[in-house]
Structure formats: C-alpha cells, structure tokens
Amino acid sequence: MTESEEILRIASKGDGVTASGRFAWGAAPGDKLRIDDTLEWGPHHVEPPCRHFGSCGGCQLQQLDEESLTAFVEGRVANASASQELGAEVLAPPHLSPPHSRRRASLRAESSGGRVVIGFREAKSHRLVELEECPVLVPEIVALLGPLRKLLITMGKAAPVKKGRHGKPAPGKVQARMAADIEMTLVDQGIDLGVKGLTAEGLAATEAMLDFAREHKLARLTMDGGYGFETVWEPVPVTVTLGGVKVPFPPGTFLQATLDGEEALVGAAREWLAGAPTVADLFSGLGTFAFALAGPETKVLAAEAARDVHFACKAGADRAQLPVFSVHRDLFRNPLQPDELSRFAAVVLDPPRAGAREQVECIADSTVSRVVYVSCNPSSWSRDAARLVEAGFRLVELRPVGQFRWSTHVELASYFVRD
C-alpha cells in the first residue's frame, strides 16, 4: 500500500472514499488518507464552523467547502436518476439552504443529579451532546436552549423524588431522572415549543412554565405526558403562512425544514404546472403546494391522511376563499384511483420517505399528463420514477435541494410529462 491515497468522493453516508475502497470519516475530496488512517487536508477541506462537529450526530459534512458540498447534493440525486437510466441531462444545478435557516428541530433533553442536557445524540450512540451553538438552526431556536435548560431544572426539582426503603428519599436521589423530547418550530407568531414525555408536577412547575412562555414570547407551549398534547400557553392561534395564506398549525405537524428550501420546491412546482386548470395535491399536509398553486384559473384537490392536518388545510382555504378542496384520505391504504386521477390536468405529490408505490401505480394507469414529484428520499423516488417512465412519462427536469445543510439528507423536485 502506498503511503497515502487521495479521497475521490464522498459516499452517501458522509465518508470519504479512495480508489482502493478505503473509507475515512470527516474527509473531503482531495484530502490524502495516510496509511495510519489520518488525514492530510486538501483544497476542499475547511475548518468546521461548529465546535460540536465530530461529536454531535446532527451534521456529517461540515468539513466540505461550498463547492464540494454542492457536488455531494448533486451527486446523490444524479446517482438516483442514473440507477434507473432516467438521464443525467435533465439535472438542474442544486439549491442549498444557507446557514442559520432551519426553522424546526427535534431535540432530546435528559437530566440526572440536577444537570440538564439538551441536544442531538452522537452518531451511532445514545449519548447526548449538549448543544451550546448550532450554525444550522435559526437563531431564535438556539437562543432558547439555555433558558429552556433552566426551566427543565426547575420542573425536575418539582418532580416526585425517588424513594428508598421505608418510603424515605434514597441517598443521593433527591431529584427524579428526567427525559423528554423537545420540538421547536418557528411559526408566524414566534417559537412553537412542544415538550413530550414530561408533565408539570405542582403549582411551582406550572407557574415556571407560564413565566417562561411570557418572558420569551412563545407562540405556544404544549406538554405531552403520554396522553397527547395539552396546550399550556397560546395567546393567539398559531399559524404558518403557506402561499400567502395563514394556516392553523397543529402541534408537531410536518413543515419543510427551511423557508428557503420550501420556496425552492414550491417555485419549481409553480413553474412546471403553470396553466394547469386542475391539480391533485397528494400527501398535501397543511397545503404547502396547494395554496401556492391555487388561484382564479387553478383548482386544487388536497388529499391528506392526518385528520388534524386535513382540518387545518380546510380552515386555511375557507379563510382565504381559495379553490382548495381538502379531502381526508389515507393514500397508502386508499390511493386515488386511475379514474379519479384522470379528472385532473396535473398531479403534485410529496410522500414520506417510503415513497408512494401504490399511488404511483394508479397515476401510471391514469390519463394524467403532468406530474411533479417532490421527494426526501432519492432511493424511493428512483423506484417510483422508473414506474412513471415505464408508463410513458418523460423526466423533463430534476432539481436537487439541500435543505439540511451539512447533512447527508437530500431532497429533490422532479417534473414528468407524458408524451
């Protein structure tokens, strides 16, 4: 073996790869991997912007410069299309969301002995990394982390203590261990904070939560002790703006990770489906695409399985008086059938990571002529896209979108036309 080998590319899970097949975590294209597995940095290797990189499992690619990060996002999508012979010539330049733009986060909080840690887990570990900074999240979320730790300590002190024998507090166990899931989303009114796995025990804990919500001007504070979300604080109804429409936002609802990424995906759908008189928006969620596409000349059917999300979309459409017709329907168990789909000029679908195999089969058997497929998983998209091509569709354009900056998670928007 030579003294060192050049890193040629970054694999799908973020490891650098040499020509001989050696892998190195934290490498960049152009780095040299020495025989002792240490790295000599090359021209595309930069200093990671976050002190937690390498321990926090949230990011895998902070060592890449902008050029190689863009190439990674493009390559993930290009490989998915190439695997099904869908044509690389249709690939558009990637769109990457900037730093400090991610507006939602799912964190873990744990405490023991009076100390609270809030953060992401280490890669391939259950250990939590205490988050002191984050160049990915919007500043409003990061600013809440310190105060939130103090709030959870207060609540932990109010929680029941562990008892020893004879019903007395066990030695050294004056505070119960706490574990909770933290959901934070930037909405129209500020931060929507959800705490799952924890309840307020006693008047002191309840007052501490209310004081926290007032002081930090939360849009909403919800708690879920195992029986569903209960609203503790919500001075005005919480909404998110989609396509210029204020839509009610149920706790824990899916929202595109960044506003920037949402605009890129929505902009593609608007461009591709301009002039379509009728559109079926499948797996519609709150109506991210439905409200952007609906207008005087375009009617949209929005089909969604989650009941609360369906009602939120319906309320937003009613309030805005837009031609968006919301339908409560599980498209995995009961996809729109070919005869139903054939009534529409176009379809837009944004399914979960598993893709939409059953629904795509129905689209293939319909007479729909235009399809916009948005995906958060290039692998499942590749399978579904191959079925559309087999049915006579042509892939016109494919746009990679890197909403999750510095992670290996890649999204895409694609446009199919039936010739």
Coordinates of C-alpha atoms in Angstrom, one line a residue:
M1 CA 0.0 0.0 0.0
T2 CA 1.2 3.5 -0.8
E3 CA 2.0 6.0 1.9
S4 CA -1.3 7.9 1.2
E5 CA -4.3 7.8 -1.1
E6 CA -6.4 10.6 -2.4
I7 CA -10.1 10.9 -1.3
L8 CA -12.0 10.9 -4.6
R9 CA -15.6 11.4 -3.5
I10 CA -18.0 11.4 -0.5
A11 CA -20.2 8.4 -0.1
S12 CA -23.9 8.6 0.7
K13 CA -23.3 8.3 4.5
G14 CA -20.7 11.1 4.5
D15 CA -17.4 9.0 4.5
G16 CA -14.6 9.9 2.1
V17 CA -13.7 7.1 -0.3
T18 CA -10.4 6.3 -2.1
A19 CA -9.8 4.5 -5.4
S20 CA -9.0 1.3 -3.4
G21 CA -12.2 1.5 -1.4
R22 CA -10.8 2.8 1.9
F23 CA -13.3 4.9 3.9
A24 CA -12.5 7.9 6.1
W25 CA -15.0 9.9 8.2
G26 CA -14.5 13.6 8.1
A27 CA -12.7 13.7 4.8
A28 CA -13.2 16.0 1.8
P29 CA -12.4 15.4 -1.9
G30 CA -8.7 16.0 -2.5
D31 CA -7.6 15.0 1.1
K32 CA -4.9 12.4 1.5
L33 CA -5.6 9.4 3.6
R34 CA -2.4 8.2 5.1
I35 CA -1.5 4.6 5.9
D36 CA -2.2 5.2 9.6
D37 CA -5.8 6.4 8.7
T38 CA -5.0 10.1 9.5
L39 CA -5.9 12.8 7.0
E40 CA -3.8 15.4 5.2
W41 CA -6.2 18.2 4.3
G42 CA -6.7 19.1 0.7
P43 CA -8.0 22.2 -1.1
H44 CA -11.7 21.4 -0.4
H45 CA -11.3 20.7 3.3
V46 CA -12.4 23.6 5.6
E47 CA -12.5 24.2 9.3
P48 CA -15.9 23.1 10.6
P49 CA -18.0 26.1 11.7
C50 CA -19.4 24.4 14.8
R51 CA -17.5 23.4 17.9
H52 CA -19.7 20.3 18.3
F53 CA -18.9 18.8 14.9
G54 CA -17.4 15.3 15.2
S55 CA -19.4 14.5 18.4
C56 CA -22.9 15.8 17.6
G57 CA -24.7 13.5 15.2
G58 CA -26.7 16.2 13.5
C59 CA -24.1 17.1 10.8
Q60 CA -21.8 14.9 8.8
L61 CA -20.3 17.3 6.2
Q62 CA -19.1 20.5 7.8
Q63 CA -15.6 19.8 6.6
L64 CA -16.6 20.4 3.0
D65 CA -16.3 23.7 1.2
E66 CA -19.3 25.1 -0.7
E67 CA -18.1 23.6 -4.0
S68 CA -17.8 20.0 -2.7
L69 CA -20.9 20.3 -0.6
T70 CA -22.9 21.3 -3.7
A71 CA -21.3 18.5 -5.6
F72 CA -22.3 16.0 -2.9
V73 CA -26.0 17.1 -3.1
E74 CA -25.9 17.0 -6.9
G75 CA -24.2 13.6 -6.9
R76 CA -26.8 11.9 -4.5
V77 CA -29.6 12.9 -6.9
A78 CA -27.7 12.1 -10.0
N79 CA -26.9 8.6 -8.8
A80 CA -30.6 8.0 -8.1
S81 CA -31.6 9.0 -11.6
A82 CA -28.6 7.1 -13.2
S83 CA -29.5 3.9 -11.4
Q84 CA -32.8 3.8 -13.3
E85 CA -31.4 5.3 -16.6
L86 CA -33.5 8.4 -16.2
G87 CA -31.0 10.7 -17.9
A88 CA -28.4 13.0 -16.2
E89 CA -29.0 15.7 -18.9
V90 CA -32.2 16.8 -17.0
L91 CA -30.3 17.6 -13.8
A92 CA -30.5 21.2 -12.8
P93 CA -27.9 23.0 -10.5
P94 CA -28.5 22.2 -6.8
H95 CA -30.1 24.6 -4.4
L96 CA -28.6 24.7 -0.9
S97 CA -30.3 26.4 2.1
P98 CA -27.9 28.9 3.8
P99 CA -26.6 28.5 7.4
H100 CA -28.9 29.5 10.3
S101 CA -32.1 28.8 8.3
R102 CA -33.5 25.6 9.7
R103 CA -36.8 26.5 11.4
R104 CA -37.7 23.3 13.1
A105 CA -35.7 21.0 15.4
S106 CA -36.4 17.7 17.3
L107 CA -34.1 17.6 20.3
R108 CA -33.7 15.4 23.3
A109 CA -33.5 16.6 26.9
E110 CA -32.2 14.4 29.8
S111 CA -31.3 15.2 33.4
S112 CA -29.6 13.4 36.2
G113 CA -28.5 14.8 39.5
G114 CA -29.7 18.3 38.8
R115 CA -27.9 18.7 35.4
V116 CA -29.9 19.0 32.2
V117 CA -28.5 18.3 28.8
I118 CA -30.4 19.4 25.6
G119 CA -29.1 18.4 22.2
F120 CA -28.7 15.8 19.5
R121 CA -27.3 12.3 20.0
E122 CA -23.8 11.3 19.0
A123 CA -23.7 9.3 15.7
K124 CA -24.3 5.6 16.4
S125 CA -24.7 6.4 20.2
H126 CA -27.3 7.1 22.8
R127 CA -25.1 9.7 24.4
L128 CA -26.4 13.3 24.2
V129 CA -24.2 16.1 23.1
E130 CA -25.1 19.3 24.9
L131 CA -25.8 21.9 22.3
E132 CA -24.1 25.3 23.0
E133 CA -24.4 26.5 19.4
C134 CA -25.7 25.4 16.1
P135 CA -24.9 27.1 12.7
V136 CA -27.8 25.2 11.1
L137 CA -30.7 26.3 13.2
V138 CA -32.4 29.7 13.1
P139 CA -31.0 32.0 15.9
E140 CA -34.5 32.1 17.6
I141 CA -34.3 28.4 18.4
V142 CA -30.7 28.5 19.6
A143 CA -31.4 31.4 21.9
L144 CA -34.0 29.4 23.8
L145 CA -31.7 26.4 24.6
G146 CA -30.1 28.0 27.7
P147 CA -33.3 29.3 29.2
L148 CA -35.0 26.0 28.5
R149 CA -32.4 24.1 30.4
K150 CA -33.1 26.3 33.5
L151 CA -36.9 25.7 33.1
L152 CA -36.4 21.9 32.9
I153 CA -34.2 22.0 36.0
T154 CA -37.0 23.9 37.9
M155 CA -39.5 21.3 36.7
G156 CA -37.3 18.5 37.7
K157 CA -37.0 19.9 41.2
A158 CA -40.8 19.8 41.4
A159 CA -41.0 16.2 40.2
P160 CA -41.5 13.3 42.6
V161 CA -38.3 12.2 44.2
K162 CA -37.2 8.5 44.0
K163 CA -38.0 6.7 47.3
G164 CA -35.7 4.3 49.1
R165 CA -36.7 1.6 51.6
H166 CA -39.3 2.6 54.2
G167 CA -40.6 5.4 51.9
K168 CA -37.7 7.8 52.5
P169 CA -35.7 9.5 49.8
A170 CA -32.9 7.3 48.6
P171 CA -29.4 8.6 49.5
G172 CA -28.2 10.9 46.7
K173 CA -31.6 10.7 44.9
V174 CA -33.2 14.0 45.8
Q175 CA -34.4 14.5 42.2
A176 CA -36.1 12.2 39.8
R177 CA -34.4 11.5 36.5
M178 CA -36.0 13.4 33.6
A179 CA -36.1 12.5 29.9
A180 CA -38.1 14.4 27.3
D181 CA -38.4 15.1 23.6
I182 CA -38.3 18.7 22.6
E183 CA -40.0 20.0 19.4
M184 CA -39.3 23.6 18.3
T185 CA -40.7 25.3 15.2
L186 CA -40.5 28.9 14.1
V187 CA -44.1 29.9 13.2
D188 CA -45.8 33.2 12.3
Q189 CA -46.1 34.2 16.0
G190 CA -42.6 33.1 17.2
I191 CA -41.4 29.7 18.6
D192 CA -43.9 26.9 19.0
L193 CA -42.4 24.7 21.8
G194 CA -43.6 21.2 22.5
V195 CA -42.3 19.0 25.3
K196 CA -43.1 15.3 25.2
G197 CA -42.6 12.8 28.0
L198 CA -42.9 15.3 30.8
T199 CA -45.8 16.9 32.8
A200 CA -46.0 19.8 35.2
E201 CA -46.0 18.5 38.8
G202 CA -47.4 21.0 41.1
L203 CA -48.1 24.8 41.2
A204 CA -44.4 25.8 41.1
A205 CA -43.7 23.9 37.9
T206 CA -46.9 25.3 36.2
E207 CA -46.0 28.8 37.1
A208 CA -42.5 28.4 35.9
M209 CA -43.7 27.2 32.5
L210 CA -46.1 30.1 32.2
D211 CA -43.4 32.6 33.2
F212 CA -41.1 31.1 30.7
A213 CA -43.6 31.4 27.9
R214 CA -44.4 35.0 28.7
E215 CA -40.8 36.1 29.1
H216 CA -39.6 34.5 25.9
K217 CA -42.8 35.4 23.9
L218 CA -43.5 31.9 22.8
A219 CA -46.1 31.4 20.2
R220 CA -47.3 28.3 22.0
L221 CA -46.2 25.9 24.7
T222 CA -47.6 22.3 24.8
M223 CA -46.9 19.4 27.0
D224 CA -47.4 15.7 26.3
G225 CA -47.1 13.4 29.3
G226 CA -48.2 10.4 27.3
Y227 CA -51.9 11.2 26.6
G228 CA -51.5 13.7 23.7
F229 CA -50.5 17.4 23.5
E230 CA -52.1 19.7 26.1
T231 CA -51.8 23.4 25.4
V232 CA -50.3 25.3 28.4
W233 CA -49.8 28.7 26.6
E234 CA -51.2 30.1 23.3
P235 CA -52.1 33.8 23.5
V236 CA -53.3 33.8 19.9
P237 CA -54.0 30.9 17.5
V238 CA -50.7 29.6 16.0
T239 CA -50.4 29.7 12.2
V240 CA -47.8 29.2 9.4
T241 CA -48.0 31.2 6.2
L242 CA -48.2 29.0 3.0
G243 CA -48.6 30.6 -0.4
G244 CA -49.6 33.8 1.3
V245 CA -52.3 32.0 3.4
K246 CA -52.2 31.8 7.2
V247 CA -52.9 28.2 8.0
P248 CA -53.6 26.8 11.5
F249 CA -50.6 24.8 12.8
P250 CA -51.4 21.7 14.9
P251 CA -48.7 20.7 17.4
G252 CA -46.0 18.5 15.9
T253 CA -47.1 19.0 12.3
F254 CA -44.6 18.5 9.5
L255 CA -43.2 21.6 7.9
Q256 CA -40.5 22.0 5.3
A257 CA -37.2 22.3 7.2
T258 CA -36.3 25.8 5.9
L259 CA -38.4 28.5 4.4
D260 CA -35.7 28.9 1.8
G261 CA -36.0 25.2 0.8
E262 CA -39.8 25.4 0.8
E263 CA -39.6 28.4 -1.6
A264 CA -37.3 26.4 -3.9
L265 CA -39.6 23.4 -4.0
V266 CA -42.8 25.5 -4.4
G267 CA -41.2 27.7 -7.0
A268 CA -40.4 24.6 -9.1
A269 CA -44.0 23.3 -8.8
R270 CA -45.4 26.7 -9.8
E271 CA -43.1 27.0 -12.8
W272 CA -43.8 23.5 -14.1
L273 CA -47.6 23.4 -13.5
A274 CA -48.3 27.0 -14.7
G275 CA -51.6 27.0 -16.6
A276 CA -52.9 23.7 -15.3
P277 CA -56.7 24.2 -14.6
T278 CA -57.0 21.3 -12.1
V279 CA -54.3 19.8 -9.8
A280 CA -54.4 16.9 -7.4
D281 CA -52.0 17.6 -4.4
L282 CA -51.4 14.2 -2.9
F283 CA -49.9 13.8 0.6
S284 CA -50.7 17.5 0.8
G285 CA -50.0 18.1 4.5
L286 CA -51.0 21.7 5.5
G287 CA -51.2 22.7 1.9
T288 CA -47.6 23.8 1.1
F289 CA -48.1 23.2 -2.6
A290 CA -51.9 23.5 -2.7
F291 CA -52.0 27.2 -1.6
A292 CA -49.1 28.1 -3.8
L293 CA -50.8 26.6 -6.9
A294 CA -54.5 27.6 -6.3
G295 CA -55.9 30.7 -7.9
P296 CA -58.5 32.1 -10.2
E297 CA -57.6 29.7 -13.0
T298 CA -56.4 26.7 -11.0
K299 CA -58.5 24.4 -8.7
V300 CA -56.6 22.1 -6.3
L301 CA -57.7 18.9 -4.5
A302 CA -55.6 18.5 -1.3
A303 CA -55.6 14.9 0.0
E304 CA -54.1 14.2 3.4
A305 CA -54.3 11.3 5.9
A306 CA -53.8 13.1 9.2
R307 CA -57.1 14.4 10.4
D308 CA -56.0 17.5 12.3
V309 CA -53.7 18.5 9.4
H310 CA -56.6 18.0 7.0
F311 CA -58.9 20.3 9.0
A312 CA -56.1 22.9 9.3
C313 CA -55.7 23.0 5.5
K314 CA -59.5 23.2 5.1
A315 CA -59.7 26.1 7.6
G316 CA -56.9 28.0 5.7
A317 CA -58.7 27.5 2.4
D318 CA -62.0 28.6 3.8
R319 CA -60.5 31.7 5.4
A320 CA -58.6 32.7 2.2
Q321 CA -61.6 31.8 -0.1
L322 CA -59.3 29.9 -2.4
P323 CA -60.3 27.0 -4.6
V324 CA -58.5 24.4 -2.5
F325 CA -60.8 21.4 -1.7
S326 CA -59.4 19.4 1.2
V327 CA -60.0 15.7 1.5
H328 CA -59.3 13.4 4.4
R329 CA -57.8 10.2 2.8
D330 CA -55.1 7.7 3.6
L331 CA -53.3 7.4 0.2
F332 CA -51.3 4.3 1.3
R333 CA -54.4 2.3 2.1
N334 CA -56.8 4.1 -0.3
P335 CA -54.9 5.8 -3.1
L336 CA -56.7 7.9 -5.7
Q337 CA -57.8 5.5 -8.4
P338 CA -57.0 6.0 -12.1
D339 CA -60.5 7.2 -13.0
E340 CA -60.4 9.8 -10.2
L341 CA -56.9 11.0 -11.2
S342 CA -57.9 11.2 -14.9
R343 CA -60.2 14.2 -14.0
F344 CA -57.1 16.3 -13.3
A345 CA -54.7 18.0 -15.6
A346 CA -51.7 17.5 -13.3
V347 CA -50.6 15.9 -10.0
V348 CA -48.2 17.0 -7.4
L349 CA -47.1 14.6 -4.7
D350 CA -44.7 14.8 -1.7
P351 CA -44.9 11.5 0.1
P352 CA -43.0 10.3 3.2
R353 CA -39.5 8.7 2.9
A354 CA -41.0 5.3 1.9
G355 CA -42.3 6.8 -1.4
A356 CA -45.7 6.2 -2.9
R357 CA -45.6 2.9 -4.7
E358 CA -49.4 2.2 -4.7
Q359 CA -50.3 5.8 -5.6
V360 CA -47.8 5.9 -8.4
E361 CA -49.2 2.7 -9.9
C362 CA -52.6 4.5 -10.1
I363 CA -51.0 7.6 -11.7
A364 CA -49.3 5.4 -14.2
D365 CA -52.7 3.8 -15.2
S366 CA -54.5 7.2 -15.4
T367 CA -54.5 9.8 -18.2
V368 CA -52.8 12.5 -16.2
S369 CA -50.2 14.2 -18.4
R370 CA -48.1 16.2 -15.9
V371 CA -46.6 15.1 -12.6
V372 CA -44.5 17.0 -10.1
Y373 CA -42.9 14.5 -7.6
V374 CA -41.1 16.0 -4.6
S375 CA -39.1 13.6 -2.5
C376 CA -37.0 13.5 0.6
N377 CA -35.5 10.1 -0.3
P378 CA -33.7 9.7 -3.7
S379 CA -33.8 5.9 -3.4
S380 CA -37.6 5.6 -3.1
W381 CA -38.1 8.3 -5.7
S382 CA -35.8 6.4 -8.1
R383 CA -38.1 3.4 -7.9
D384 CA -41.3 5.4 -8.3
A385 CA -39.8 7.5 -11.1
A386 CA -38.9 4.3 -13.1
R387 CA -42.5 3.2 -12.9
L388 CA -43.7 6.5 -14.3
V389 CA -41.2 6.3 -17.2
E390 CA -42.3 2.8 -17.9
A391 CA -45.9 4.1 -18.1
G392 CA -44.9 6.6 -20.8
F393 CA -43.8 9.6 -18.8
R394 CA -40.6 11.5 -19.6
L395 CA -38.5 13.1 -16.9
V396 CA -38.1 16.7 -18.0
E397 CA -36.2 18.2 -15.1
L398 CA -34.7 17.2 -11.8
R399 CA -33.7 19.8 -9.2
P400 CA -31.7 18.7 -6.1
V401 CA -32.4 20.7 -2.9
G402 CA -30.2 20.6 0.2
Q403 CA -32.4 21.9 3.0
F404 CA -30.5 20.0 5.6
R405 CA -27.1 21.8 5.2
W406 CA -24.0 19.8 6.1
S407 CA -26.1 16.6 6.5
T408 CA -26.3 13.7 4.1
H409 CA -30.1 14.2 3.8
V410 CA -31.0 15.4 0.3
E411 CA -34.4 16.3 -1.3
L412 CA -35.4 16.9 -4.8
A413 CA -38.2 18.2 -7.1
S414 CA -38.9 16.4 -10.4
Y415 CA -41.1 17.1 -13.4
F416 CA -42.6 14.4 -15.6
V417 CA -44.6 14.8 -18.8
R418 CA -46.5 12.1 -20.6
D419 CA -45.7 12.3 -24.3

